PDB file of C-alpha atoms and ligand atoms in Angstrom:
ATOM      1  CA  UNK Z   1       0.000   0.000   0.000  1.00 92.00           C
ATOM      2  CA  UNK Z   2       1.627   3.151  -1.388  1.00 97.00           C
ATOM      3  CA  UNK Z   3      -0.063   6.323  -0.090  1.00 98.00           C
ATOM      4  CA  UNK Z   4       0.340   9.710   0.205  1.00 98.00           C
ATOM      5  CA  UNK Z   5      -1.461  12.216   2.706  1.00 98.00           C
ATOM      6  CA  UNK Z   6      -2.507  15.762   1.091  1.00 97.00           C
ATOM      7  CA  UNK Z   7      -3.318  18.551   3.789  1.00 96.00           C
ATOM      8  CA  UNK Z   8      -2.088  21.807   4.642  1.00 96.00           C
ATOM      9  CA  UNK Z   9       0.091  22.331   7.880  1.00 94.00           C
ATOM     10  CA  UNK Z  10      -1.087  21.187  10.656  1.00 93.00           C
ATOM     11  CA  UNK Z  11      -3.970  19.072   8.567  1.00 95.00           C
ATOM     12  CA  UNK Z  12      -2.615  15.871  11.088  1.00 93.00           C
ATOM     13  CA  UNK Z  13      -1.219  14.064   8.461  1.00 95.00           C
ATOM     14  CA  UNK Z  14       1.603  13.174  10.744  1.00 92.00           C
ATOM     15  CA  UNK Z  15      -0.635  12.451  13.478  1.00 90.00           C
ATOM     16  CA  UNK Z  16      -2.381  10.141  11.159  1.00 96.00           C
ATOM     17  CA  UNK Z  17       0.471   8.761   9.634  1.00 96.00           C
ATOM     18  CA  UNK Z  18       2.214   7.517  12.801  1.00 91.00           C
ATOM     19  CA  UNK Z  19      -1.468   5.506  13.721  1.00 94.00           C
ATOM     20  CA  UNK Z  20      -1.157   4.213   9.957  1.00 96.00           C
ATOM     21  CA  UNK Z  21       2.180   2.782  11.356  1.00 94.00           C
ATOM     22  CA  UNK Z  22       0.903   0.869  13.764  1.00 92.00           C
ATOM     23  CA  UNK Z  23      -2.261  -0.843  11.648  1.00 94.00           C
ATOM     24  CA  UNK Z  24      -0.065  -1.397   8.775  1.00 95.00           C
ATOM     25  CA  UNK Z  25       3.543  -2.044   9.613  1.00 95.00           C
ATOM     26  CA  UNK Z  26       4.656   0.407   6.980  1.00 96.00           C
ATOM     27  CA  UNK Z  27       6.861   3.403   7.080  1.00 97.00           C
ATOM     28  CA  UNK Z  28       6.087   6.958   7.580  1.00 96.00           C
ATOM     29  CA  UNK Z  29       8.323   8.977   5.184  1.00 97.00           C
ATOM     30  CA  UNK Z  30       8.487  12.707   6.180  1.00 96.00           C
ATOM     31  CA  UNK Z  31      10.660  15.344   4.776  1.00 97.00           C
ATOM     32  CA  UNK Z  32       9.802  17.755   7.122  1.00 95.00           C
ATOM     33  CA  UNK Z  33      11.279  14.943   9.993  1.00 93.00           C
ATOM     34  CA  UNK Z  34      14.150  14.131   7.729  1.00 95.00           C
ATOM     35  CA  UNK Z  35      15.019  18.074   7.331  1.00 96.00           C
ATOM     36  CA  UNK Z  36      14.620  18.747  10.938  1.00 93.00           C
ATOM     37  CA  UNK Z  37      17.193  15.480  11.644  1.00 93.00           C
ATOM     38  CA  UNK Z  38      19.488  17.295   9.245  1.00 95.00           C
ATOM     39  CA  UNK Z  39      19.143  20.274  11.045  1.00 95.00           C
ATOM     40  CA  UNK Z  40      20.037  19.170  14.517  1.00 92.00           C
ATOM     41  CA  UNK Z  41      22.428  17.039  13.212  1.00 95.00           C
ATOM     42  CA  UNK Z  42      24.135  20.161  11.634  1.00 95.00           C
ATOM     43  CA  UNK Z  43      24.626  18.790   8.077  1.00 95.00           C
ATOM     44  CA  UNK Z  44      25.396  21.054   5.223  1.00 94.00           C
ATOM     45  CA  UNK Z  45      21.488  20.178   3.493  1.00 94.00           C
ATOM     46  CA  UNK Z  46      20.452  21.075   6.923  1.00 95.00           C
ATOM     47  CA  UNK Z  47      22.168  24.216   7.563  1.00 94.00           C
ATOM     48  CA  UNK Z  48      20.809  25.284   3.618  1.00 92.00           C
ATOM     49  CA  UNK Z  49      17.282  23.986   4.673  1.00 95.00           C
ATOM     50  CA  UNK Z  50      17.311  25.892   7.893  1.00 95.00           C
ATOM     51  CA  UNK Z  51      16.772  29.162   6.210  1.00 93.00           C
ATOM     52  CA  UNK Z  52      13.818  27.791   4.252  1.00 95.00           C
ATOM     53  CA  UNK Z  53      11.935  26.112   6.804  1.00 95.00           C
ATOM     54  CA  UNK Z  54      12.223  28.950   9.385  1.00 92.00           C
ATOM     55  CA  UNK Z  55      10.813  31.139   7.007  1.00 91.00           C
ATOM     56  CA  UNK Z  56       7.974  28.895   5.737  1.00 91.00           C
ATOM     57  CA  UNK Z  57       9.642  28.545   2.668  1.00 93.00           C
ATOM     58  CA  UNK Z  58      10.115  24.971   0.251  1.00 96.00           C
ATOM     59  CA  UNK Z  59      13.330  23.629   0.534  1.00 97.00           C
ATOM     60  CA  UNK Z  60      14.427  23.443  -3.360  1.00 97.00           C
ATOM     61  CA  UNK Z  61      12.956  20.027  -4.820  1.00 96.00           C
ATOM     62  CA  UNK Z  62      15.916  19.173  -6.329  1.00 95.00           C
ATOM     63  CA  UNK Z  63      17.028  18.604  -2.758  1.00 95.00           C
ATOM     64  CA  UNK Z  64      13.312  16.862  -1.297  1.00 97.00           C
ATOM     65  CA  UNK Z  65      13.488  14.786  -4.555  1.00 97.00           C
ATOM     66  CA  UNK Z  66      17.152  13.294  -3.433  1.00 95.00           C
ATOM     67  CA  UNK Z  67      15.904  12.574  -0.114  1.00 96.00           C
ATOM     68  CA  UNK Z  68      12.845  10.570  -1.219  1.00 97.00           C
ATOM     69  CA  UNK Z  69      15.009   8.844  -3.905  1.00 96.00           C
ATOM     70  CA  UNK Z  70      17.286   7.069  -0.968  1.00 95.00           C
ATOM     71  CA  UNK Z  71      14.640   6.852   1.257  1.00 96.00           C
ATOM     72  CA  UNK Z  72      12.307   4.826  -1.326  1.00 97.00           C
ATOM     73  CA  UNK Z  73      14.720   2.196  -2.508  1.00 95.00           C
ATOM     74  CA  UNK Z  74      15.262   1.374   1.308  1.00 96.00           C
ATOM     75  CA  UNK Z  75      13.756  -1.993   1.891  1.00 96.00           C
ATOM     76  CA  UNK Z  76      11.517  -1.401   4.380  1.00 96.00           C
ATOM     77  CA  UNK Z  77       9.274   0.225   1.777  1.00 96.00           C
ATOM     78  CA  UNK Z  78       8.735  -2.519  -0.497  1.00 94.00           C
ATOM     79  CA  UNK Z  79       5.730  -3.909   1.529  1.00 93.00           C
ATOM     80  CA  UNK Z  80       4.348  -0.335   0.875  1.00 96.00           C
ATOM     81  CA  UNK Z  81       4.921   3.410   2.570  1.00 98.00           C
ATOM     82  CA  UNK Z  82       3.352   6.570   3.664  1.00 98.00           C
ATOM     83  CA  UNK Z  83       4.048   9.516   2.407  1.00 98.00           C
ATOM     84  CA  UNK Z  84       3.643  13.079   5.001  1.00 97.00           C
ATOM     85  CA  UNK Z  85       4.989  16.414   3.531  1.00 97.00           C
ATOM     86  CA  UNK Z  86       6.204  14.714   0.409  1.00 98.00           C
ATOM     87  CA  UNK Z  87       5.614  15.831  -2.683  1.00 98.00           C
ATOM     88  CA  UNK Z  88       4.996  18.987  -2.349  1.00 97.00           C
ATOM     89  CA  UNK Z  89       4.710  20.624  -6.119  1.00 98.00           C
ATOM     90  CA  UNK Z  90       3.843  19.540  -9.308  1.00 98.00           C
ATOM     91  CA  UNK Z  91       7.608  18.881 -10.707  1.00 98.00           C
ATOM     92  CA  UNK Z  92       8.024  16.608  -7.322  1.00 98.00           C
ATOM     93  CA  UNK Z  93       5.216  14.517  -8.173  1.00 98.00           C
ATOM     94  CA  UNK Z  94       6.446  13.984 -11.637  1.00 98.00           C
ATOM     95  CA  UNK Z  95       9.968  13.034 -10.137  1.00 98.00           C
ATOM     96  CA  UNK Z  96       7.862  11.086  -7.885  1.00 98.00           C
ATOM     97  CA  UNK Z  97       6.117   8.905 -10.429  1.00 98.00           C
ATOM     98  CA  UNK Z  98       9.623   8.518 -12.170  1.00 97.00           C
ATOM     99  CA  UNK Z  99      11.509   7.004  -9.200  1.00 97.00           C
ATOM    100  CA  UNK Z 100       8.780   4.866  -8.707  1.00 97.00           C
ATOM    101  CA  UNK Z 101       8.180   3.451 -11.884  1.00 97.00           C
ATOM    102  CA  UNK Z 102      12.120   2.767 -11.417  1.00 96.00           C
ATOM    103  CA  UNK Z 103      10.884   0.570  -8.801  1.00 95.00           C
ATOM    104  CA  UNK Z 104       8.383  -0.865 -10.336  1.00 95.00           C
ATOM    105  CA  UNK Z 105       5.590   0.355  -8.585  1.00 96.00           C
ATOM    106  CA  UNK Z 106       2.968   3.304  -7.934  1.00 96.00           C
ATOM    107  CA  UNK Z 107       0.974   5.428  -5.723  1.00 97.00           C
ATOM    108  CA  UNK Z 108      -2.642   3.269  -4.294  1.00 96.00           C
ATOM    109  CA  UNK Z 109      -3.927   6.360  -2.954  1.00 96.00           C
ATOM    110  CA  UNK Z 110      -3.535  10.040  -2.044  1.00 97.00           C
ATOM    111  CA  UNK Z 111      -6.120  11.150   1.264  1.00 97.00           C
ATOM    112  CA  UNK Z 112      -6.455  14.990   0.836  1.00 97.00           C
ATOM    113  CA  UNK Z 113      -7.405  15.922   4.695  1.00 97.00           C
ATOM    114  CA  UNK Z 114      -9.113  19.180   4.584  1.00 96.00           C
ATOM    115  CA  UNK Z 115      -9.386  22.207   7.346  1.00 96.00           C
ATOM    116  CA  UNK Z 116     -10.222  25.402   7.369  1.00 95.00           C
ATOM    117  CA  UNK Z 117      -7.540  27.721   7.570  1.00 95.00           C
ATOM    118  CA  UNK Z 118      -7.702  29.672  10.809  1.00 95.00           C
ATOM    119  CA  UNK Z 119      -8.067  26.302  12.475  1.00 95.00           C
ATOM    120  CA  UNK Z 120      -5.057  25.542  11.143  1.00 96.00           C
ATOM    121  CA  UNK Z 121      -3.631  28.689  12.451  1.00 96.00           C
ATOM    122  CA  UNK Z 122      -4.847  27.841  15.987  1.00 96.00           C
ATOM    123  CA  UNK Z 123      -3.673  23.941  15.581  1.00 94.00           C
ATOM    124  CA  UNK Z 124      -0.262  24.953  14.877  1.00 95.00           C
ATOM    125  CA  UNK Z 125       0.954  27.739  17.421  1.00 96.00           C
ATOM    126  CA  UNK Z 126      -0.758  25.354  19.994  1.00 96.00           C
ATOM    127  CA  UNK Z 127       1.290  22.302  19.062  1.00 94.00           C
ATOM    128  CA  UNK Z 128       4.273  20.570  21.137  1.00 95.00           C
ATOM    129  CA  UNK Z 129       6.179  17.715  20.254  1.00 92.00           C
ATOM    130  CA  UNK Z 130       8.336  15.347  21.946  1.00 95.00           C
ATOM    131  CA  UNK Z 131      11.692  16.029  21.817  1.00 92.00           C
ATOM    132  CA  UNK Z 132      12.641  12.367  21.922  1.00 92.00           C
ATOM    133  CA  UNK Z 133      13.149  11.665  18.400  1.00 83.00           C
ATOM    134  CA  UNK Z 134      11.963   8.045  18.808  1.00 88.00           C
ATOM    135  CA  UNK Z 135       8.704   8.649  20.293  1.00 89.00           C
ATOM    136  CA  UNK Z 136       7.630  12.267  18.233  1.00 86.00           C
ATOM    137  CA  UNK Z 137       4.249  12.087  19.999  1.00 89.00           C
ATOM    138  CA  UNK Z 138       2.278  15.304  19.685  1.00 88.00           C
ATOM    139  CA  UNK Z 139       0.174  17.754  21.921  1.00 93.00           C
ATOM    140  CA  UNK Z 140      -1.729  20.580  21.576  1.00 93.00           C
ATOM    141  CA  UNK Z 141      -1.908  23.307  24.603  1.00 95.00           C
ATOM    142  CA  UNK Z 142      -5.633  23.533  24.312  1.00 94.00           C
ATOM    143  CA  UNK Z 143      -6.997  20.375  22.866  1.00 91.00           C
ATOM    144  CA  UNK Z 144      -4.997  17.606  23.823  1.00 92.00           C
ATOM    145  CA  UNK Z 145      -2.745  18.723  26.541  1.00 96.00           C
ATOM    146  CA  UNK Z 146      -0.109  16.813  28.451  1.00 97.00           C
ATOM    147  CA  UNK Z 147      -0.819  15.506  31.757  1.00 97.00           C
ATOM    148  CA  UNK Z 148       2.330  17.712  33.024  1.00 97.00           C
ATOM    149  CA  UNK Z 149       3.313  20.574  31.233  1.00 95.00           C
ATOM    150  CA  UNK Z 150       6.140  20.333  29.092  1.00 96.00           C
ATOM    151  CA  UNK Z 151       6.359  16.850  29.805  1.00 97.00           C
ATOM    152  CA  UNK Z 152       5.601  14.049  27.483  1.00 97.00           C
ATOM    153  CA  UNK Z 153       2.547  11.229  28.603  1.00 96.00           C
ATOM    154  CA  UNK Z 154       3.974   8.364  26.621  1.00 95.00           C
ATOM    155  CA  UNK Z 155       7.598   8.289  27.218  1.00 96.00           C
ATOM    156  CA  UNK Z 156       8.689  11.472  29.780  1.00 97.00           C
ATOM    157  CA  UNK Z 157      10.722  13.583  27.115  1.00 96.00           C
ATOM    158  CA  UNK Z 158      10.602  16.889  26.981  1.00 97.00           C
ATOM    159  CA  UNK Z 159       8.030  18.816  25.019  1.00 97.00           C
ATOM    160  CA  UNK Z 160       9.249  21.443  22.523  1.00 95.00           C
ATOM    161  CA  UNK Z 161       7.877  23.899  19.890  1.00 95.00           C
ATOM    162  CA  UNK Z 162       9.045  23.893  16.703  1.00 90.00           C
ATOM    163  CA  UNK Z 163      10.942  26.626  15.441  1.00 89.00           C
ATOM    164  CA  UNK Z 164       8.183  27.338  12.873  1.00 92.00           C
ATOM    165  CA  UNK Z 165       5.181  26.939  14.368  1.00 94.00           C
ATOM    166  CA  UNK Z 166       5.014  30.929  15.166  1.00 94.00           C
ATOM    167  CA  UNK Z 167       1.956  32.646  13.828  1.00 94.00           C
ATOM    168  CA  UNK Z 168       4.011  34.950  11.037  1.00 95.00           C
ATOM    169  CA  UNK Z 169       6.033  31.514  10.114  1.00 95.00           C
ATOM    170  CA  UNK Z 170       2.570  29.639   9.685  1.00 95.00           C
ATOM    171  CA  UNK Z 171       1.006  31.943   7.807  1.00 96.00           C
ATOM    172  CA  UNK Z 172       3.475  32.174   5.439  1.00 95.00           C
ATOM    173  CA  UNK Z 173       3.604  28.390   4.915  1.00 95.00           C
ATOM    174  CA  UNK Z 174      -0.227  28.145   4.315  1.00 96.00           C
ATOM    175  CA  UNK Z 175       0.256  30.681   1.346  1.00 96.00           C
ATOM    176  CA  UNK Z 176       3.207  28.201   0.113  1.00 96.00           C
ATOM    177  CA  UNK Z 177       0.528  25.600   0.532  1.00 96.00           C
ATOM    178  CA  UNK Z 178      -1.938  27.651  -1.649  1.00 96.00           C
ATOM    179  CA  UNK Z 179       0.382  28.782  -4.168  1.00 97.00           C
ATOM    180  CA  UNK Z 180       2.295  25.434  -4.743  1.00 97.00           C
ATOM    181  CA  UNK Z 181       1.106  22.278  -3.093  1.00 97.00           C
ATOM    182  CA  UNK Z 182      -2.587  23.005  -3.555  1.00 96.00           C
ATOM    183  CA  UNK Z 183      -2.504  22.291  -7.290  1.00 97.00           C
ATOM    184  CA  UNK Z 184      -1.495  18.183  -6.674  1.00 98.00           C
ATOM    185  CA  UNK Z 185      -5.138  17.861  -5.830  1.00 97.00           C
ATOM    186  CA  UNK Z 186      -5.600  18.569  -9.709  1.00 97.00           C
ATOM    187  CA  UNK Z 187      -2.792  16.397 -10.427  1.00 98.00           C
ATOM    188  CA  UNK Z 188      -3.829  13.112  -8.682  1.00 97.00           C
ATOM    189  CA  UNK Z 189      -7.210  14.331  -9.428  1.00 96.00           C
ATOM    190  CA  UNK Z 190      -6.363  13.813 -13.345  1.00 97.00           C
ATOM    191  CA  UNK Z 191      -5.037  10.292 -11.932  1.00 96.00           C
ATOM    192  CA  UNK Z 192      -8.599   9.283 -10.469  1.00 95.00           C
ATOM    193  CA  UNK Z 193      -6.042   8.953  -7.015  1.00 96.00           C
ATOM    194  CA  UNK Z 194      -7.547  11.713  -4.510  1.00 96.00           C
ATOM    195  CA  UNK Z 195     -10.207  10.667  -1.857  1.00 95.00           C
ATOM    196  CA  UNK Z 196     -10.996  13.922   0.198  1.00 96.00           C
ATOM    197  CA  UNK Z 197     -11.910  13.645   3.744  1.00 96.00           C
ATOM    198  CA  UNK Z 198     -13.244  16.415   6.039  1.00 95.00           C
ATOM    199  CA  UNK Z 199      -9.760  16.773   8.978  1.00 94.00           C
ATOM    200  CA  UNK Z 200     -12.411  17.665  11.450  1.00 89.00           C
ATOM    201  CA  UNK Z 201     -13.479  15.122  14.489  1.00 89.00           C
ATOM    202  CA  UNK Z 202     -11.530  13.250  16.803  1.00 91.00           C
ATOM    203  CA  UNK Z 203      -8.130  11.956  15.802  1.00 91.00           C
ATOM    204  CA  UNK Z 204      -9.656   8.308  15.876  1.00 95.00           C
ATOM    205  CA  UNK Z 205     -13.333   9.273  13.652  1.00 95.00           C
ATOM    206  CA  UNK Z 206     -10.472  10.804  11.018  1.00 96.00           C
ATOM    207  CA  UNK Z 207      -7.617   7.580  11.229  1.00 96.00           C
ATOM    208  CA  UNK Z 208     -10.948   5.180  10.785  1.00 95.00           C
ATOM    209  CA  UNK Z 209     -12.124   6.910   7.743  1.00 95.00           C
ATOM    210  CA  UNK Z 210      -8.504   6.687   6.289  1.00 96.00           C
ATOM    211  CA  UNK Z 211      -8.548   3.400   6.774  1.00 96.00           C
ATOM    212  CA  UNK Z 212     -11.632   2.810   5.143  1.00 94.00           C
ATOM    213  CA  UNK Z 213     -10.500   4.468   1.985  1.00 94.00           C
ATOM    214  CA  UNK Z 214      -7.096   2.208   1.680  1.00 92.00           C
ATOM    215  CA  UNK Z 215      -8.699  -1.017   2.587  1.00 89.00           C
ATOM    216  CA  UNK Z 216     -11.221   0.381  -0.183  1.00 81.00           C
ATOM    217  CA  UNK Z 217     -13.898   0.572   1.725  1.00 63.00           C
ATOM    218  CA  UNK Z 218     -16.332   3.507   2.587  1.00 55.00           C
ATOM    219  CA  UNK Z 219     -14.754   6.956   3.280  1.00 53.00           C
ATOM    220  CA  UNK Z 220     -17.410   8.226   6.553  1.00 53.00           C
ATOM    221  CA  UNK Z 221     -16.401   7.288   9.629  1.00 50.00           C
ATOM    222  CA  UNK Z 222     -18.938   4.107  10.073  1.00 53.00           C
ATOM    223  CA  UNK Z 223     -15.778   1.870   9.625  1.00 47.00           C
ATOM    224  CA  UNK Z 224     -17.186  -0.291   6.883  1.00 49.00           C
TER     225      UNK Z 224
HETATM  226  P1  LIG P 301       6.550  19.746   7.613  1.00 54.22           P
HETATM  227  O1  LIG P 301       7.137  19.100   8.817  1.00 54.22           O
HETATM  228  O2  LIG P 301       6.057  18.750   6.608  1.00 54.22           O
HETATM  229  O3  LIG P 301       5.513  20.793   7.954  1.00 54.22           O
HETATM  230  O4  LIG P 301       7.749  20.533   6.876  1.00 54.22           O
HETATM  231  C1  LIG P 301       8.441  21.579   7.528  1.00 54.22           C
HETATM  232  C2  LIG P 301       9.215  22.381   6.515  1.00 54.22           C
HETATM  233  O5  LIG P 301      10.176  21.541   5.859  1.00 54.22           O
HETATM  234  C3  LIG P 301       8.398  22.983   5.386  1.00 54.22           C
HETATM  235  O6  LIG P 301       7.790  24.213   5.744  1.00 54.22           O
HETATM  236  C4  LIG P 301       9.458  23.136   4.297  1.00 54.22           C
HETATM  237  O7  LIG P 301      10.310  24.247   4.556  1.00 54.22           O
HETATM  238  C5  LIG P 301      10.310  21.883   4.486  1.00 54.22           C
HETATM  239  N1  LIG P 301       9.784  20.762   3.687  1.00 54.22           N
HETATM  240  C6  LIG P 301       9.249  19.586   4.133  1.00 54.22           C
HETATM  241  N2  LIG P 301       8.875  18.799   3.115  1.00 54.22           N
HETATM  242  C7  LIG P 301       9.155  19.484   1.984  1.00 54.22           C
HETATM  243  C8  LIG P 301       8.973  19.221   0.599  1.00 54.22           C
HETATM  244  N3  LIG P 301       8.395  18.085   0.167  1.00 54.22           N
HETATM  245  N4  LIG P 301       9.380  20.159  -0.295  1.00 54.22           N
HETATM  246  C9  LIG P 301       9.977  21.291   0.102  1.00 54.22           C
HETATM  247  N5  LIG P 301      10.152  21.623   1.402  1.00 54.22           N
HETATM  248  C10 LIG P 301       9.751  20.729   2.338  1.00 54.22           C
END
C-alpha cells in the first residue's frame, strides 16, 4: 500500500500517519522529519534547509526529490509506505512517479485531509512535540494537553515547539501551501487517485475513515 497524505500544515497528516504505522507495519516517510534530523544534526542540506523552513519557505525540490530517492529504494518500503509532507509541487510529483516506476511500482492512494484555515492557524501555534526523536508524539496546549506541562505522557521527554510553528512563520507556509502544493489535488485528481476527507473530528473518527479508503472501503467514519 503506497499512499500519500494531502493537507495543509497542521492538517494531522503526521498524526495520522504515525497511527497508519501501527495498523499497517509500513513506514512513515516525512521530509519535514528528515530536514529537521538534518538540522540538529548540523549537516550542510540542513544548515541550507534551515533558512527555508524557518521562514515557511520549500526547501528546493531538487534537494526533497534526493531525499525521497534514498529513502524509497530502502527496503523497508517494499511492503508499501506513507508519504507526510512529500511531494509537495507539481515537478516533485512527476519526479515522484519517475523514481517509482524505477521501482516498479505506484501510488494506491492520495487522502487529501481538509481544514479550514484559521483552524489551522490555531492547531499549529498550539502544538508541542516530543523532543525524543523516537517517540515524536504530539500535543496541543488547548486540545490535547499533556498531563504535566512540558512533559511528554507516553515516554517522559521533553516537550518542545518547533521553530516554525510561530503565527508569522505559519502563515506564510499556508500561502506556500496555496500557491504550490494546492494544485497536486488537480494532479492526482487527473489520476482518479484523490479521496478527500473532512480533517475535522476526533483523531480516531479521522484515522478510521482513512482506513476505510485504503482497505477500499467507505470513506465516513462508520468503519465499513
Ligand atoms: P513539515 O514538517 O512537513 O511541515 O515541513 C516543515 C518544513 O520543511 C516545510 O515548511 C518546508 O520548509 C520543508 N519541507 C518539508 N517537506 C518538503 C517538501 N516536500 N518540499 C519542500 N520543502 C519541504
Amino acid at each position: 500500500m503506497n499512499l500519500i497524505l494531502l493537507g495543509g500544515p497542521g492538517a494531522g497528516k503526521g498524526t495520522q500517519a504515525k497511527k497508519l504505522i501501527d495498523k499497517f507495519q509500513i513506514p512513515q516517510i516525512s521530509t519535514g522529519d528528515i530536514l529537521r534530523a538534518a538540522v540538529k544534526e548540523g549537516t550542510e542540506m540542513g544548515r541550507k534547509a534551515k533558512e527555508y523552513m524557518d521562514s515557511g519557505k520549500l526547501v528546493p525540490d531538487e534537494v526533497v526529490i534526493g531525499i525521497i530517492k534514498d529513502r524509497l529504494a530502502q527496503p523497508d518500503c517494499k511492503k508499501g509506505f506513507i508519504l507526510d509532507g512529500f511531494p509537495r509541487t507539481v515537478p516533485q510529483a512527476e519526479a515522484l512517479d519517475k523514481v517509482l516506476a524505477g521501482l516498479s511500482t505506484k501510488i494506491d492512494h492520495v487522502v487529501s485531509i481538509d481544514v479550514d484555515e484559521e483552524a489551522l492557524v490555531t492547531r499549529l501555534t498550539g502544538r508541542r512535540t516530543c523532543k525524543n526523536a523516537a517517540c515524536g508524539q504530539m500535543f496541543h496546549i488547548k486540545f490535547t494537553p499533556p498531563k504535566k506541562e512540558g512533559v511528554c505522557d507516553k515516554c517522559g521527554g521533553e516537550l518542545y515547539q518547533r521553530d516554525d510553528d510561530n503565527e508569522a512563520t505559519v502563515r506564510n507556509r499556508l500561502a506556500t501551501y496555496n500557491q504550490a502544493t494546492a494544485p497536486l489535488i488537480g494532479y492526482y485528481s487527473a489520476k482518479a487517485l484523490v479521496r478527500p476527507i473532512a480533517g475535522v473530528g476526533s483523531i480516531d473518527d479521522i484515522f478510521i475513515k482513512i482506513v476505510g479508503i485504503v482497505s477500499g472501503g467507505c470513506s465516513c467514519a462508520c468503519g465499513r
